[in-house]
Every structure is written in C-alpha cells, then in structure tokens.
mmCIF file of C-alpha atoms and ligand atoms in Angstrom:
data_model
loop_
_atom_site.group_PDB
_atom_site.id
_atom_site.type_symbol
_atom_site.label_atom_id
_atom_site.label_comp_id
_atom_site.label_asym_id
_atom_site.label_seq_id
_atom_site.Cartn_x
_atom_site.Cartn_y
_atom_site.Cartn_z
ATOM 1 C CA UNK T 785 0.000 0.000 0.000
ATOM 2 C CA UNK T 786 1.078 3.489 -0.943
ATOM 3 C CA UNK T 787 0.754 6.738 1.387
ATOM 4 C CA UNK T 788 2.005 10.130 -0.204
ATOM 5 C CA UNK T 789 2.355 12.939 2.451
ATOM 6 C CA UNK T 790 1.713 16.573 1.110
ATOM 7 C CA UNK T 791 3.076 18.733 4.284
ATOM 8 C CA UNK T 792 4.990 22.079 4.543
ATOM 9 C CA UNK T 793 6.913 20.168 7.589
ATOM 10 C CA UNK T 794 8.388 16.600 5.870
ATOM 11 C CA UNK T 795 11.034 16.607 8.552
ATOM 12 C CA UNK T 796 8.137 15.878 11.670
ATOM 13 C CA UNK T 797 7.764 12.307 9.690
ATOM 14 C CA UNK T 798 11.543 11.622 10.115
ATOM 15 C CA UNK T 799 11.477 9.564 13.261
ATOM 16 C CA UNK T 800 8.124 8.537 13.017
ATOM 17 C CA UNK T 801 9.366 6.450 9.491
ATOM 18 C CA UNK T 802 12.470 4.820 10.390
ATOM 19 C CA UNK T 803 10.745 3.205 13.931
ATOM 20 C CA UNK T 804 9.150 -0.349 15.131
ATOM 21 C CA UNK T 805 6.679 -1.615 12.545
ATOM 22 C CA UNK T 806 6.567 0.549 9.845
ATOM 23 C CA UNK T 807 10.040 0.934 9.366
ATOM 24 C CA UNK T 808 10.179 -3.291 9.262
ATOM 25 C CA UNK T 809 6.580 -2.755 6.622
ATOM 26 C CA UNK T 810 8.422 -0.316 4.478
ATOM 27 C CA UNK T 811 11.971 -2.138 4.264
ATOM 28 C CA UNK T 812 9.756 -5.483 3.681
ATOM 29 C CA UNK T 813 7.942 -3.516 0.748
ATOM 30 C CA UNK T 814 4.399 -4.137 2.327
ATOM 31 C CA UNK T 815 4.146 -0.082 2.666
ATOM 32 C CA UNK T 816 5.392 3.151 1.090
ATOM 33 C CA UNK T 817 5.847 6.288 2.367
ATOM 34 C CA UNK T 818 6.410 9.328 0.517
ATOM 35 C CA UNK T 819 6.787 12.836 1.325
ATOM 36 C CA UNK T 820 6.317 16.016 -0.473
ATOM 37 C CA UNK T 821 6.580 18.927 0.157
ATOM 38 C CA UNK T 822 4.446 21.737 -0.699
ATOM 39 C CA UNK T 823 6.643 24.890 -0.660
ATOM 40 C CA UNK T 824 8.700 22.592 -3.501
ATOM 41 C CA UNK T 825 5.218 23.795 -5.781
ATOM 42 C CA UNK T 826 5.010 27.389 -4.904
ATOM 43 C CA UNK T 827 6.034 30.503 -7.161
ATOM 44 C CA UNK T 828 8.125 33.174 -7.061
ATOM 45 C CA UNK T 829 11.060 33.580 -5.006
ATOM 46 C CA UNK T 830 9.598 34.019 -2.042
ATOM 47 C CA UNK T 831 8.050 30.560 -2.435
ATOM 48 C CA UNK T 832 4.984 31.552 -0.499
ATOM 49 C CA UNK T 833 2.371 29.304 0.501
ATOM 50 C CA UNK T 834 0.408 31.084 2.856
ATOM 51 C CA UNK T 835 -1.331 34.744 2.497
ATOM 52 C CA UNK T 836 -3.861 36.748 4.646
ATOM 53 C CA UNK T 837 -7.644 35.440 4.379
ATOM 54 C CA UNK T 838 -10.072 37.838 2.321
ATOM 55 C CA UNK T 839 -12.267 39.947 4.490
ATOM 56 C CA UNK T 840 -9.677 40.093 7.179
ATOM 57 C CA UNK T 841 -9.515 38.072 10.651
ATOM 58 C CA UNK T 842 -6.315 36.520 12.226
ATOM 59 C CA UNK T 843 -4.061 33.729 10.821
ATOM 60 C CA UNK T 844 -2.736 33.002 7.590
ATOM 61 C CA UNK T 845 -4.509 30.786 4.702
ATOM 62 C CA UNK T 846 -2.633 28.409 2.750
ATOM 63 C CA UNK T 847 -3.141 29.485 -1.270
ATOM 64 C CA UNK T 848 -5.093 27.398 -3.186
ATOM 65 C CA UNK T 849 -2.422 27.299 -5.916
ATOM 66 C CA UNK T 850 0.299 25.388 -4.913
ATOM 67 C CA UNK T 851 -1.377 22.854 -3.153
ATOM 68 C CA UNK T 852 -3.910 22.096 -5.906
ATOM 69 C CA UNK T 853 -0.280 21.674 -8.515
ATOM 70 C CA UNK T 854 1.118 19.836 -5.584
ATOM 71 C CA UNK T 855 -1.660 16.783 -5.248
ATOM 72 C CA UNK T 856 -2.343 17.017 -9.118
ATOM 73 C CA UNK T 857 1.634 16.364 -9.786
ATOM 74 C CA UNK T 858 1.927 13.956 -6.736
ATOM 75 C CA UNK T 859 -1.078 11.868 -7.956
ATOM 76 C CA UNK T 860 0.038 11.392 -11.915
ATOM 77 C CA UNK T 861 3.272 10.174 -10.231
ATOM 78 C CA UNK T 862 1.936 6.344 -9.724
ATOM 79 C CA UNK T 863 -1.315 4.882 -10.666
ATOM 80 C CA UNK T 864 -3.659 4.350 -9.380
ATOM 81 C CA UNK T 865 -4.393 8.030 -8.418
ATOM 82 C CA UNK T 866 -5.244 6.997 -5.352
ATOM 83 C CA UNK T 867 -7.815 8.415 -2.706
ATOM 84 C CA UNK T 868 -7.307 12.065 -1.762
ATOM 85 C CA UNK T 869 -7.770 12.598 2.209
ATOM 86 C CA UNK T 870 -7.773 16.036 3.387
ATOM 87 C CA UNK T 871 -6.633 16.421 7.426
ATOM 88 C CA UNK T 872 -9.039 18.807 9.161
ATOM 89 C CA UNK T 873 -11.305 19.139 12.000
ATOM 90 C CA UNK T 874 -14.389 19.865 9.455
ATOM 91 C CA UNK T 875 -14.216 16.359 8.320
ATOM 92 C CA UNK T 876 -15.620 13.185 9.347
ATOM 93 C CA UNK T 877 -14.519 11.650 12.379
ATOM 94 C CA UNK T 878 -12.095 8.694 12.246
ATOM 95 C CA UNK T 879 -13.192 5.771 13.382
ATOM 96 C CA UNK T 880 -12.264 1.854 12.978
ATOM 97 C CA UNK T 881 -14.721 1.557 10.253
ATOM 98 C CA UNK T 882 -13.239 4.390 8.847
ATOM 99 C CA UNK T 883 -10.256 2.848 9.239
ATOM 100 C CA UNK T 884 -11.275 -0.493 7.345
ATOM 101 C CA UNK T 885 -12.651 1.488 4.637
ATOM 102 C CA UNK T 886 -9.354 3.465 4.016
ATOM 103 C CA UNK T 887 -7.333 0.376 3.940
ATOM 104 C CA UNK T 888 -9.145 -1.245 1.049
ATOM 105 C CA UNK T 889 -7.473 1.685 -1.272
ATOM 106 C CA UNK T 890 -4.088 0.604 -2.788
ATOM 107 C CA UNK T 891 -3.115 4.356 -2.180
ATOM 108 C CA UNK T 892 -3.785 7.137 0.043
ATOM 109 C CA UNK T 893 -2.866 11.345 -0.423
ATOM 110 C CA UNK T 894 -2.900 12.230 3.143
ATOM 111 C CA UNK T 895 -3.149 16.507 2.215
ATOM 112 C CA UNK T 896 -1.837 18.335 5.258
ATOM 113 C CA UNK T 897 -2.933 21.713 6.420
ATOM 114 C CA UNK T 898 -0.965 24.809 8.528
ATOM 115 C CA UNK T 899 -2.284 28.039 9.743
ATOM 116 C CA UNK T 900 -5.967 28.758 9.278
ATOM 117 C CA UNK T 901 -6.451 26.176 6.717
ATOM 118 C CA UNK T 902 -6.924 25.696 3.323
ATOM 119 C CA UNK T 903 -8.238 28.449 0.779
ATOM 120 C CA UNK T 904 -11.701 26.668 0.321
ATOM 121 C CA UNK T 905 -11.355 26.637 -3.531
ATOM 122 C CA UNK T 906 -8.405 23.659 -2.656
ATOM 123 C CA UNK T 907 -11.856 21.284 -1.700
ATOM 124 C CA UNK T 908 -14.216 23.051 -4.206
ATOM 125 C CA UNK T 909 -11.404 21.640 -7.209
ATOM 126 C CA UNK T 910 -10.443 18.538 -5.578
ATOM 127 C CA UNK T 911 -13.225 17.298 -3.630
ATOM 128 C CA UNK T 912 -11.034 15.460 -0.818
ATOM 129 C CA UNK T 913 -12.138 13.002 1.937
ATOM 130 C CA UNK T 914 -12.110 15.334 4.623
ATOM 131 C CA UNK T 915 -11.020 13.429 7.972
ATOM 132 C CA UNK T 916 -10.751 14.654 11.731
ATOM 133 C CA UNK T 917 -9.506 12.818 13.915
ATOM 134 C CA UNK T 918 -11.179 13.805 16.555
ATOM 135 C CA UNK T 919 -12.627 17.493 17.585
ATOM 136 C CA UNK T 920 -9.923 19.560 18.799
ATOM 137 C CA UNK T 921 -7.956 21.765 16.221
ATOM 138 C CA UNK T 922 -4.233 20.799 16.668
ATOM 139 C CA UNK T 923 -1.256 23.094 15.293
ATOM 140 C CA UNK T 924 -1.419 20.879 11.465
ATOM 141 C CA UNK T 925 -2.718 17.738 9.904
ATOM 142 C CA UNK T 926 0.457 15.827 10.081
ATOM 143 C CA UNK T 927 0.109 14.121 13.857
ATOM 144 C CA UNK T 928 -3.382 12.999 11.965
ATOM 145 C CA UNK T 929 -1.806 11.887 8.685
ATOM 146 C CA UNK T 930 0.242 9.982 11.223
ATOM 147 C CA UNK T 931 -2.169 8.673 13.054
ATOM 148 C CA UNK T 932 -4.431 7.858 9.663
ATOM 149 C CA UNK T 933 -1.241 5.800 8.348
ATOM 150 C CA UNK T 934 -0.401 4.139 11.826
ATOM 151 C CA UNK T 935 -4.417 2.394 11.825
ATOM 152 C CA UNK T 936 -4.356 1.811 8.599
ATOM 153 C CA UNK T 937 -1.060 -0.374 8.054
ATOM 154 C CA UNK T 938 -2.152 -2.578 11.004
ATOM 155 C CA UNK T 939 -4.690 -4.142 8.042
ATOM 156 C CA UNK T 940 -2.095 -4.325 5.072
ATOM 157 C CA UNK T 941 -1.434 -7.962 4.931
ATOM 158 C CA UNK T 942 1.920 -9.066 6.389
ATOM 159 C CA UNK T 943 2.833 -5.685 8.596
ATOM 160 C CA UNK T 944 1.897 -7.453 11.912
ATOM 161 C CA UNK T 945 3.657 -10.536 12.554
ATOM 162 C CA UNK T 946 0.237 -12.073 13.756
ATOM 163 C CA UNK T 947 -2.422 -12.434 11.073
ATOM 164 C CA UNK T 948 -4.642 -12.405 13.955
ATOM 165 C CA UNK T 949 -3.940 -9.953 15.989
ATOM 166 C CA UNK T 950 -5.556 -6.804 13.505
ATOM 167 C CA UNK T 951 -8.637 -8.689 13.708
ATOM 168 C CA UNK T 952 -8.645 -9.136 17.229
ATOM 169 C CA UNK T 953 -8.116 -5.281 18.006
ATOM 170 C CA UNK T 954 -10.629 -2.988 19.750
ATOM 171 C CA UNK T 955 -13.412 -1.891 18.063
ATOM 172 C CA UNK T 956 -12.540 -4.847 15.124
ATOM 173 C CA UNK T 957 -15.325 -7.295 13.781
ATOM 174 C CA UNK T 958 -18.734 -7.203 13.619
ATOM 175 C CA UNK T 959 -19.446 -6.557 17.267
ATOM 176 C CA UNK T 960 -17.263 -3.741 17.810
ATOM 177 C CA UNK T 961 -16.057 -4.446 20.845
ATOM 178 C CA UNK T 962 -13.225 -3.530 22.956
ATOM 179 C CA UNK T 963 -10.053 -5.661 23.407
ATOM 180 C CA UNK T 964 -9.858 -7.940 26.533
ATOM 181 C CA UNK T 965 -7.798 -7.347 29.919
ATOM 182 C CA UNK T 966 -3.916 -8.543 29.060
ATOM 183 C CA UNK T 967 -1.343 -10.221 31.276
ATOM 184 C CA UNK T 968 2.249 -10.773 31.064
ATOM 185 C CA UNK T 969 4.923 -12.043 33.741
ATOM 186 C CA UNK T 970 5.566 -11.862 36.829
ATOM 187 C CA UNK T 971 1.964 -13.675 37.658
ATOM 188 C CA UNK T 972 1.910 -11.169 40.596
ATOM 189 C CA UNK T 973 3.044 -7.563 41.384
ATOM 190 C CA UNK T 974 2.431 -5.407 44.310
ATOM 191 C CA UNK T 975 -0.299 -7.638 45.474
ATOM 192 C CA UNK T 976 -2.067 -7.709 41.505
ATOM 193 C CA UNK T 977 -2.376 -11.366 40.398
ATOM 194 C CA UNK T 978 -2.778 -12.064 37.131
ATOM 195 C CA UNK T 979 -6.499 -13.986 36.886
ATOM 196 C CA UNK T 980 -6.221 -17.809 37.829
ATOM 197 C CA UNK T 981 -8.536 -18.853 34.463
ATOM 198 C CA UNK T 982 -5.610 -16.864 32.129
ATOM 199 C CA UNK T 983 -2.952 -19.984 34.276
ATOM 200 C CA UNK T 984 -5.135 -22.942 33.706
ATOM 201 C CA UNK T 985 -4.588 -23.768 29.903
ATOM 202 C CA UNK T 986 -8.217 -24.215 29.372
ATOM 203 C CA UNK T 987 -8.534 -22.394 25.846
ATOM 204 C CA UNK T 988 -12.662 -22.767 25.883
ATOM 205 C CA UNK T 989 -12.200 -21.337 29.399
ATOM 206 C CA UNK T 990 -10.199 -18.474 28.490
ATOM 207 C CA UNK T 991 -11.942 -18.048 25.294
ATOM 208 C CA UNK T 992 -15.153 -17.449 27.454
ATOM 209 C CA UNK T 993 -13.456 -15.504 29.901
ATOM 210 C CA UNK T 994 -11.882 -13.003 27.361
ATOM 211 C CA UNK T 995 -15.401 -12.144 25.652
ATOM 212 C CA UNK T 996 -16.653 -11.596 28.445
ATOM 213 C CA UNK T 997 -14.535 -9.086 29.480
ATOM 214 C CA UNK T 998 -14.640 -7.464 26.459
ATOM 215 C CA UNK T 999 -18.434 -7.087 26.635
ATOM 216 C CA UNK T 1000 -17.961 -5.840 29.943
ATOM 217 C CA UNK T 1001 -15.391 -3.412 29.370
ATOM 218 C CA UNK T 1002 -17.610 -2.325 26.213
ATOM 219 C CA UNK T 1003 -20.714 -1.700 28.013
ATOM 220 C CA UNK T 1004 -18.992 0.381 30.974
ATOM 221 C CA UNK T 1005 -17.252 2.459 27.752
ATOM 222 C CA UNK T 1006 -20.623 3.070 26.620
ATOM 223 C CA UNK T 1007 -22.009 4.312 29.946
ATOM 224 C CA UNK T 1008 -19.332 6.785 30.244
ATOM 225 C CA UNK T 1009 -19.482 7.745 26.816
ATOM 226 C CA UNK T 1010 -21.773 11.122 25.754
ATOM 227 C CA UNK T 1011 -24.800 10.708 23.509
ATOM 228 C CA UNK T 1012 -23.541 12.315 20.828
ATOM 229 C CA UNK T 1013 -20.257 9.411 20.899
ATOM 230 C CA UNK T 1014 -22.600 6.313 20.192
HETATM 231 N N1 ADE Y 753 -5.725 19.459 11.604
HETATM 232 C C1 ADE Y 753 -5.896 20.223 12.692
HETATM 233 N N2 ADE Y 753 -6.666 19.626 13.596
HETATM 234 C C2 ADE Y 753 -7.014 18.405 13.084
HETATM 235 C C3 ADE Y 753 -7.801 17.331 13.547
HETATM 236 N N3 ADE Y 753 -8.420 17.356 14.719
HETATM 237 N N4 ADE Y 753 -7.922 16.247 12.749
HETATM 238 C C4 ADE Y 753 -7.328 16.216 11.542
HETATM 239 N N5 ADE Y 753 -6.569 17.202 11.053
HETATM 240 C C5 ADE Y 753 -6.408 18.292 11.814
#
C-alpha cells in the first residue's frame, strides 16, 4: 500500500518512518511512504504558501495554488491516483470503520494543512475526503496523517507478525467491541495477580473468559461515553 504525504513540515515524519513496525513494513515492501513537500510547488522567489484570508480576521490561509499543482503532480506520479484525504477538523470523524474502509485503497494522499487552513477553492477543485480525527484543532494535519497511516497499516497484509492480531483489536469485527484485559509475567506484582482462568490452559475457558470481558469493558465504555459518541 502506498501513502504520499503533502506537508509544509516533511522533517516531523523523520522519526516517526524509520521506527518499530513501519520501518520493518516499508523495508519489507508491504508499505510506502512518501513525502512532499508543498513549498517545492510554490512561485516566485519568495516561495509563499500562505497569504492573509479575504475579508480580514487573524491567521494566515494556505493558497489554493500550490497545493492544488502539488496533489495534481503527486497523484500522476503512480497509478492508481489513489484516494485524496484532506486532514481537518471539518471532516468526518475517524473511526475503525473508517479505518477499514481506508485500507481497502491501494493508495492514500494524506493533504496536510498549517495556519488557518486551506483556501476553500483547494476542496471546491479537488473534492477530498475530509477526515478529523477527533474534535480539537491541533497546530497541522500531520500528527493525523500519522495517526491515519499508523491504523491503517495494522490491516495491510503481512505488517503485523500475527495475522490475527488486527482482527482481534478494539473496536474490530462485527461486534465492535473492545479488546480484553492482558497479562504478562511476573503472575503477581504489588499484590495484583494475574487472573487464575488466564494460568489454567483451558482455551474454551479463556476463550469465554476473554469475551466476556470485552463485553464488559464495552458496556462500561458506553455508559461513560456522551450521547452524541454512540
Ligand atoms: N488538523 C488540525 N486539527 C485536526 C484534527 N483534529 N484532525 C485532523 N486534522 C487536523
């Protein structure tokens, strides 16, 4: 699967690339990652990106120009085109179904947004998917491209070492529910054992024992959960 990151700040993906499982997915060639940056389709030799919005107010807009050149270059650079996801707290909220939708694409433009946002002609001409991440308004859409590209690998086939274990995440499969209670060694700490049933071997036993904590844990995230979240 193929992401291509439009940013003004390529540098904040630097560490983020070159760690833990997507480092291991991109060496393997299960994922690619490429970066572009904006500026790099901007005129003149100030190489602006960014002017004052129209009918005054604070901030700075980014210019519809070079970013519409930018994703129309940066998609005839591979085929398929690919789906175009804008990063913004207008869109739709990501969710894991979002998340299992995105994944189906061979590739994703993850468009990233500075200052105020985007000149509104950018979504007018390229009609993006316009994803949030969740409603707060951080300082750009890169943490969220990161965060888009970090769900979305856990699906590719081969990135996690366990076939299983994507399938078995929170908020995975048809129920929706959220992942069981995990132990690890020592079997007890500060007085905390880890439960007897997880010691037994008894995989219908655990089996049962897991769901059911799962459903539990699910229903007491739904009671603390606002209306508006369900
Ligand atoms: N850019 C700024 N805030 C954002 C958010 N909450 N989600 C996605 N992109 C963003």
């Amino acid at each position: 699967m193929r992401f291509d990151v439009l940013t003004l700040f390529p540098q904040i993906f630097g560490g983020y690339l070159t760690q833990s499982l997507l480092a291991k997915a991109i060496e393997r060639h299960l994922v690619d990652v490429q970066l572009h940056d904006i500026r790099d389709w901007a005129k003149g030799k100030h190489k602006k990106v960014d002017d004052r919005p129209f009918g005054g107010g604070p901030g700075m807009v980014m210019m519809v120009e070079p970013v519409v050149e930018c994703v129309e270059a940066v998609q005839a650079m591979a085929q398929p085109p690919g789906r175009l996801i804008q990063l913004t707290p207008q869109g739709r909220r990501l969710d894991q179904s979002v998340v299992e939708e995105l994944c189906r694409e061979a590739r994703l433009i993850l468009l990233c947004g500075r200052y105020e946002g985007f000149d509104e002609r950018v979504s007018e001409i390229l009609k993006p998917d316009a994803i949030s991440i969740g409603d707060y308004v951080l300082n750009g859409g890169e943490v969220a491209a990161m965060v888009v590209i970090d769900a979305v690998i856990r699906h590719v086939p081969g990135v996690l070492g366990d076939e299983e274990s994507a399938k078995q995440d929170s908020f995975s499969g048809d129920e929706r529910q959220l992942e069981w209670a995990q132990y690890t060694r020592p079997r007890e700490f500060r007085g905390h054992a880890v439960p007897e049933v997880l010691i037994g071997g008894n995989h219908e036993q655990i089996a049962a024992w897991r769901a059911e904590q799962g459903r539990k844990r699910t229903e007491k995230r739904k009671g603390e959960m606002k209306n508006d979240e369900l």
